[in-house]
Short mmCIF file of C-alpha atoms in Angstrom, two decimals:
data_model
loop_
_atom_site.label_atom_id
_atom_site.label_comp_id
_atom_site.label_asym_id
_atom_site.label_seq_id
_atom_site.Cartn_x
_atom_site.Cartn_y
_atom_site.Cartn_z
CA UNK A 1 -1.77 19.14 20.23
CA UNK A 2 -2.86 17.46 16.80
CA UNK A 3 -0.13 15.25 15.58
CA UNK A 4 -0.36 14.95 11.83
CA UNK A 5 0.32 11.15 10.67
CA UNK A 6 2.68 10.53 7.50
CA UNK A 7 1.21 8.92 4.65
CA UNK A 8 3.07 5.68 3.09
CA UNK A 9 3.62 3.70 -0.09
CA UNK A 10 4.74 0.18 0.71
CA UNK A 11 5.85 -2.69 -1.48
CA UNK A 12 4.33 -5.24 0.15
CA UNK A 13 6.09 -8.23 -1.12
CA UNK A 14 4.65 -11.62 -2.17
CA UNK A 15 1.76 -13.61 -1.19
CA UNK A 16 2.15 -14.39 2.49
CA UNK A 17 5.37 -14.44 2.92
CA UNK A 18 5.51 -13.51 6.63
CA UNK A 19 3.68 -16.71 7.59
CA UNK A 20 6.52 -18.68 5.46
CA UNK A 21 9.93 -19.44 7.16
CA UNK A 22 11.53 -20.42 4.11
CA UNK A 23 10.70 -17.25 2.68
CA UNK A 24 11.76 -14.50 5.51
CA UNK A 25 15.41 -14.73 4.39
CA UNK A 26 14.82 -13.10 1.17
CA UNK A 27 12.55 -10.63 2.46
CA UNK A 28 14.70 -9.41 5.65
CA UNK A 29 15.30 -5.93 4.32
CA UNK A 30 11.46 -5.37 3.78
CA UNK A 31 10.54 -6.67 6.81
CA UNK A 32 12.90 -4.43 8.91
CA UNK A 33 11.32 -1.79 7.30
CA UNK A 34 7.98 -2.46 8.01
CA UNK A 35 8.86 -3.30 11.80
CA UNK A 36 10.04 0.23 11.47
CA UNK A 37 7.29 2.03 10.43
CA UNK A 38 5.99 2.12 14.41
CA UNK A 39 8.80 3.91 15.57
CA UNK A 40 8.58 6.23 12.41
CA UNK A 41 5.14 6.98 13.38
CA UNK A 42 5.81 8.22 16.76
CA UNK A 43 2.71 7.18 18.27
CA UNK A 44 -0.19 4.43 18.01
CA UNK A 45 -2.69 5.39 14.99
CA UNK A 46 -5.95 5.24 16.32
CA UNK A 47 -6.61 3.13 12.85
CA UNK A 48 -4.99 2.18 9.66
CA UNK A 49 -6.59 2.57 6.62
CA UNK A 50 -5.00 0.30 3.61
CA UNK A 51 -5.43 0.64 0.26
CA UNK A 52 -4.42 -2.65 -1.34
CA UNK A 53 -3.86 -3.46 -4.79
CA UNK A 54 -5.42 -6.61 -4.90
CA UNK A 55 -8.77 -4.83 -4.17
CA UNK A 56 -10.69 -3.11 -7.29
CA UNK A 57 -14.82 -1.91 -6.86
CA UNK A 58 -16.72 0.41 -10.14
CA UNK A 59 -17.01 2.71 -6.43
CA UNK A 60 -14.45 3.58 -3.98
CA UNK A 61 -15.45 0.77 -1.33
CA UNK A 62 -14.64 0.86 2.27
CA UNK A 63 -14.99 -2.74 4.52
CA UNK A 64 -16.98 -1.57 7.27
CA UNK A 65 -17.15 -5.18 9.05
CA UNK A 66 -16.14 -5.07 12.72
CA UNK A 67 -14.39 -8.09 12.83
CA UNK A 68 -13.05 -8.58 8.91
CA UNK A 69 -12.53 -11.99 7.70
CA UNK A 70 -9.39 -13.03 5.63
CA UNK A 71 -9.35 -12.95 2.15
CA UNK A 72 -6.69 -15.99 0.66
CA UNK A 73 -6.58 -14.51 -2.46
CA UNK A 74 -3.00 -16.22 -4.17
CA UNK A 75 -2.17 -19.18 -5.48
CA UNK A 76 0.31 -22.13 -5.02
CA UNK A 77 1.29 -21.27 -1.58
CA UNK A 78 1.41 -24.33 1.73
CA UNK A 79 -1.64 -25.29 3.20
CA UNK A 80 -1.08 -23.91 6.44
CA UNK A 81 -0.97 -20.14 4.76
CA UNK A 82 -4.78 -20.73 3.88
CA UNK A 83 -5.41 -21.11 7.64
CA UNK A 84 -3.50 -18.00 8.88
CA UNK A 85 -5.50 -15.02 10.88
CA UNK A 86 -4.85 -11.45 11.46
CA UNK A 87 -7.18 -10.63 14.20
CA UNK A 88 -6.93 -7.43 14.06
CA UNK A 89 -10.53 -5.34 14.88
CA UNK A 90 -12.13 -3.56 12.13
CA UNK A 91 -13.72 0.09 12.53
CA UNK A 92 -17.18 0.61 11.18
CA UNK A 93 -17.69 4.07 12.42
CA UNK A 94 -14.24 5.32 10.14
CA UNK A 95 -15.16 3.23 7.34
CA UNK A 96 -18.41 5.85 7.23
CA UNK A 97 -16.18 8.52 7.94
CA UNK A 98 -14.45 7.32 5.02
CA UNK A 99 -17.33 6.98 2.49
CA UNK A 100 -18.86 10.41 3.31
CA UNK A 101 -15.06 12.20 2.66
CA UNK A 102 -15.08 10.39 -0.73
CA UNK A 103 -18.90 10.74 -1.74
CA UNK A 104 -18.16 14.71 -0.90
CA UNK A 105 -15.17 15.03 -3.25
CA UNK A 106 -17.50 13.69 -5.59
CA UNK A 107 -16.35 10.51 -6.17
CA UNK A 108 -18.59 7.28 -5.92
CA UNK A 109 -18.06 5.35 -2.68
CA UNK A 110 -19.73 2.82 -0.67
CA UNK A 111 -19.52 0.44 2.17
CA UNK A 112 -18.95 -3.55 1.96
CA UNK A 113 -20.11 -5.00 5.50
CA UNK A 114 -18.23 -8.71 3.92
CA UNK A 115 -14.91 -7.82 2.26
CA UNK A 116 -12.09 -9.63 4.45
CA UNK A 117 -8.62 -8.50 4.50
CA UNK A 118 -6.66 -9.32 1.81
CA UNK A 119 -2.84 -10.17 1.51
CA UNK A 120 -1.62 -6.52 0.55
CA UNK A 121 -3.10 -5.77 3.93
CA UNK A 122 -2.37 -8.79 6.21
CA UNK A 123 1.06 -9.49 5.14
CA UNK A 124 2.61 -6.26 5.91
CA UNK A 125 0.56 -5.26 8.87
CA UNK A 126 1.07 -8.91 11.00
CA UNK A 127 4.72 -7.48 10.69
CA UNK A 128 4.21 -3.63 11.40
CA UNK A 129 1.53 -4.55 14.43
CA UNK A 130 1.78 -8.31 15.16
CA UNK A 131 -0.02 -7.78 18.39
CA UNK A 132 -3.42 -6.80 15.63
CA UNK A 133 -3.78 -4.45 18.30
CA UNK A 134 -4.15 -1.86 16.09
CA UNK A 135 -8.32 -1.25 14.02
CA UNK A 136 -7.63 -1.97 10.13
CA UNK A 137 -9.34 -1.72 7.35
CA UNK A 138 -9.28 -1.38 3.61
CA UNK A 139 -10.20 1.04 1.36
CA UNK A 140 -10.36 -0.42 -2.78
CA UNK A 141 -9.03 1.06 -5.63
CA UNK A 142 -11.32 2.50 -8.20
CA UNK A 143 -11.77 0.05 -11.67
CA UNK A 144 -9.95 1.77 -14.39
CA UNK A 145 -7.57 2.49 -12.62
CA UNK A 146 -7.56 6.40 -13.04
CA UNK A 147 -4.20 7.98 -11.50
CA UNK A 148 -6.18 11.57 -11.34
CA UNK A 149 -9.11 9.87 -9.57
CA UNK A 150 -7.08 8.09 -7.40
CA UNK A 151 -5.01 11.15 -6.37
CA UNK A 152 -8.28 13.07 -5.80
CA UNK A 153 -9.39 10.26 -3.62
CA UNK A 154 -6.47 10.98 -1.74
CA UNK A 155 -6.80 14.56 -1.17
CA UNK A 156 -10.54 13.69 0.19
CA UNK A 157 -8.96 11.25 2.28
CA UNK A 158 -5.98 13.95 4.05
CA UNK A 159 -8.15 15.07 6.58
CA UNK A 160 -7.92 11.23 8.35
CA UNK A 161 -4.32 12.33 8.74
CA UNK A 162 -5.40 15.05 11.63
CA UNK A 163 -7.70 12.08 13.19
CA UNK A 164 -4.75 9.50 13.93
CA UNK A 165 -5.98 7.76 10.66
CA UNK A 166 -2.12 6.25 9.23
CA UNK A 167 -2.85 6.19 5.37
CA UNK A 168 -1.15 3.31 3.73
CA UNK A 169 -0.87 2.78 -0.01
CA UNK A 170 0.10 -0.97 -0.50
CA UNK A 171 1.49 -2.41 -3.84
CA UNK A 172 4.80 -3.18 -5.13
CA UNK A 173 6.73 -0.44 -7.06
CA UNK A 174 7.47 -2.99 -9.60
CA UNK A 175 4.90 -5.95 -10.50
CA UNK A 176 5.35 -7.86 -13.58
CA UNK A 177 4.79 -11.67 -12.79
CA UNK A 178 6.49 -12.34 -15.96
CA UNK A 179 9.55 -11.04 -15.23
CA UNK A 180 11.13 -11.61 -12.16
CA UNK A 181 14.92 -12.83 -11.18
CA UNK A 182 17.73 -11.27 -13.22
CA UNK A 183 15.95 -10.28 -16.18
CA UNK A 184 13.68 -7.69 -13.74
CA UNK A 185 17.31 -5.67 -12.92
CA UNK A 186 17.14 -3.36 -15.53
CA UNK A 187 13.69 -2.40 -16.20
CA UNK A 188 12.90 -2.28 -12.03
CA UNK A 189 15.91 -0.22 -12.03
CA UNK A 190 15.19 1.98 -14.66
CA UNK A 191 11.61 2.49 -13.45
CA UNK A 192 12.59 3.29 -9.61
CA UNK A 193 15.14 5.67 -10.38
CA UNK A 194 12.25 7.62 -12.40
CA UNK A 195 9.99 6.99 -9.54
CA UNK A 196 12.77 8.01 -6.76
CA UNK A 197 13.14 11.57 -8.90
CA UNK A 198 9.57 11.80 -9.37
CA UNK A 199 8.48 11.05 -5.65
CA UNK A 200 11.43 13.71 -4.61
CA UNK A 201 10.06 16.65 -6.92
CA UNK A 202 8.12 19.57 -5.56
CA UNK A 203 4.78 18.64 -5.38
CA UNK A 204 3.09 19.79 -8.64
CA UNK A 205 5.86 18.63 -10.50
CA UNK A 206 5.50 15.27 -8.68
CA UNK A 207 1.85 15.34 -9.61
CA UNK A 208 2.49 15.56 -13.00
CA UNK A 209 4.73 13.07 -13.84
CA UNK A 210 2.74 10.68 -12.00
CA UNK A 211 -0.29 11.54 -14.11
CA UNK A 212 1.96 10.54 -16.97
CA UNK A 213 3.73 7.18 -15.57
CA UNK A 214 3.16 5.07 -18.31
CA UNK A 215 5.73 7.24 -20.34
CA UNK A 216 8.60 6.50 -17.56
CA UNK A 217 11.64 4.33 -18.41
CA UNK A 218 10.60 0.77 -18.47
CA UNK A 219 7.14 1.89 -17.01
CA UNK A 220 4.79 -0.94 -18.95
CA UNK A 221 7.54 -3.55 -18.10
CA UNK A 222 7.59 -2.57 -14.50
CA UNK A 223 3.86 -2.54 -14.24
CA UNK A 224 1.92 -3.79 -17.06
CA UNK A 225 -1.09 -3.75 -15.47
CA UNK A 226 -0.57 -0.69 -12.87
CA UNK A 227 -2.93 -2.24 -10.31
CA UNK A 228 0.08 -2.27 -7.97
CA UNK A 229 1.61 1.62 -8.53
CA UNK A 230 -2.03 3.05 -7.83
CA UNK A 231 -2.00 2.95 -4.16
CA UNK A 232 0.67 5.18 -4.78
CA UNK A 233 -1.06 8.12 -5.82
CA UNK A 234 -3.74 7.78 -3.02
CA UNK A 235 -0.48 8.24 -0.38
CA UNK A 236 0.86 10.87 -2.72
CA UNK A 237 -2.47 13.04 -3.12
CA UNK A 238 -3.17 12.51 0.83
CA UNK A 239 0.39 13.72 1.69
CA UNK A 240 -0.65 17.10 -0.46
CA UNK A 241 2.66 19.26 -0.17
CA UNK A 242 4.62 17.18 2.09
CA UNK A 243 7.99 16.17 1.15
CA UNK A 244 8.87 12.05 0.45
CA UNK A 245 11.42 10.02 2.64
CA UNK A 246 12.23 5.86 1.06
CA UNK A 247 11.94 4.50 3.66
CA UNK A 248 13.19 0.49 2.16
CA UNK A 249 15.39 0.02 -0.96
CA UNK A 250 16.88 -2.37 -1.80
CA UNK A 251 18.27 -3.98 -5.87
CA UNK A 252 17.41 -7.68 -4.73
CA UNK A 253 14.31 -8.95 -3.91
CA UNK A 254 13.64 -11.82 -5.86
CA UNK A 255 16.84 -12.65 -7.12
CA UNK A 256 16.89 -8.64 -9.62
CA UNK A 257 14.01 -7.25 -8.49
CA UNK A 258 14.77 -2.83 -7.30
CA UNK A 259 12.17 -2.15 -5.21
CA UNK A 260 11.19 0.91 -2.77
CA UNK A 261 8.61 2.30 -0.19
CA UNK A 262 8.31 5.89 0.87
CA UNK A 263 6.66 8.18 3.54
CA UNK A 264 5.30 10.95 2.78
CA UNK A 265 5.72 13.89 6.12
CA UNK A 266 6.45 17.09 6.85
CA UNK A 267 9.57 15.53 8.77
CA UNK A 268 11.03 13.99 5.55
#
């Protein structure tokens, strides 16, 4: 019997903050959620593919190495978090698999053989498989940042969900750098209650109001550069009709910041 995987949006917190003891505290309620994707799941995906927002190509570029190096791509952080490894294996053979579902939708896609992971990928998967036991790899966004582009990329990509492929968007449903702390309560609230009604809709409605985002409460001081709501729409056009579950909520992170994840199943 085929088991259909769920598709996922995750805020994926900051930097590498699961390599940081001083920074766990503040990100316990994300982490449990994360740990808890696994038993969500109900069984061991025979890959996860990650779409990270920290990972933009002019094609639709899948890292095809077998054994990915890491990508330390932040700022400001200890020493020792420029030294940290997630060993997980890589999987060549899907990341073809990948490019020919994309370059038959019609949409430009190629392989990268170098790309390492980067920290929208490592950070939350050391905590959802911290055994790496698990084939990873990473899928980029598209430059322009198209929400209909990405959403068809998603629909190419659904038929991974039949192959034990977990699809996992990873960004933050708020990012503005500029505004975190107390001042971030009311426009991250404003913005995720849109997103939790929009998410919840039936699915061409929810299709819809993604397309149009940028008109949501607060949406260009939640995200004024969406690079970090995008991965979004790959989960969402992936998960086609399926209904959406949040899976981690909470109004704090980062001393104001609302912030959510969701699954997308047919058990939601």
């Amino acid at each position: 019997m085929t088991t259909t995987l769920p598709t996922y949006f995750i805020s994926h917190g900051g930097g590498p903050w699961p390599y940081m003891e001083e920074m766990r505290p503040m990100m316990r309620v994300l982490a449990e959620s994360l740990a808890d994707m696994p038993r969500q799941i109900g069984v061991t995906p025979k890959a996860v593919l990650c779409i990270s927002a920290h990972w933009e190509e002019s094609a639709f570029t899948a890292m095809s190495s077998p054994q990915p190096p890491m990508l330390y791509d932040y700022g400001g952080f200890p020493p020792h978090t420029y030294k940290v490894v997630y060993p997980a294996p890589g999987a060549p053979e899907l990341a073809q698999r990948v490019v020919d579902l994309v370059a038959a939708a019609g949409l430009p896609a190629r392989l990268d053989p170098h790309r390492g992971f980067d920290h929208g990928t490592f950070s939350p998967l050391v905590v959802m498989y911290p055994q790496a036991d698990v084939p990873v790899l990473q899928l980029s966004l598209k430059t322009g940042l198209d929400p209909a582009i990405h959403l068809a990329l998603g629909r190419a990509l659904a038929p991974l969900r039949d192959e034990g492929v977990l699809i996992v968007g990873s960004g933050l449903s708020y990012h503005n750098l500029r505004m975190f702390g107390p001042a971030a309560r009311a426009p991250s609230k404003a913005f995720d209650d849109w997103l939790q009604d929009t998410v919840a809709a039936a699915p061409a409605e929810r299709e819809a109001r993604l397309l149009a985002w940028a008109g949501a409460p607060s949406a260009r001081l939640a995200h004024p550069r969406e690079e970090h709501l995008i991965p979004l729409m790959v989960a969402v056009g992936a998960a086609f009709n399926d209904p959406a579950t949040c899976v981690y909520h909470e109004d704090a992170m980062y001393g104001g910041v609302t912030a959510s994840s969701f699954r997308f199943d047919t058990k939601a």
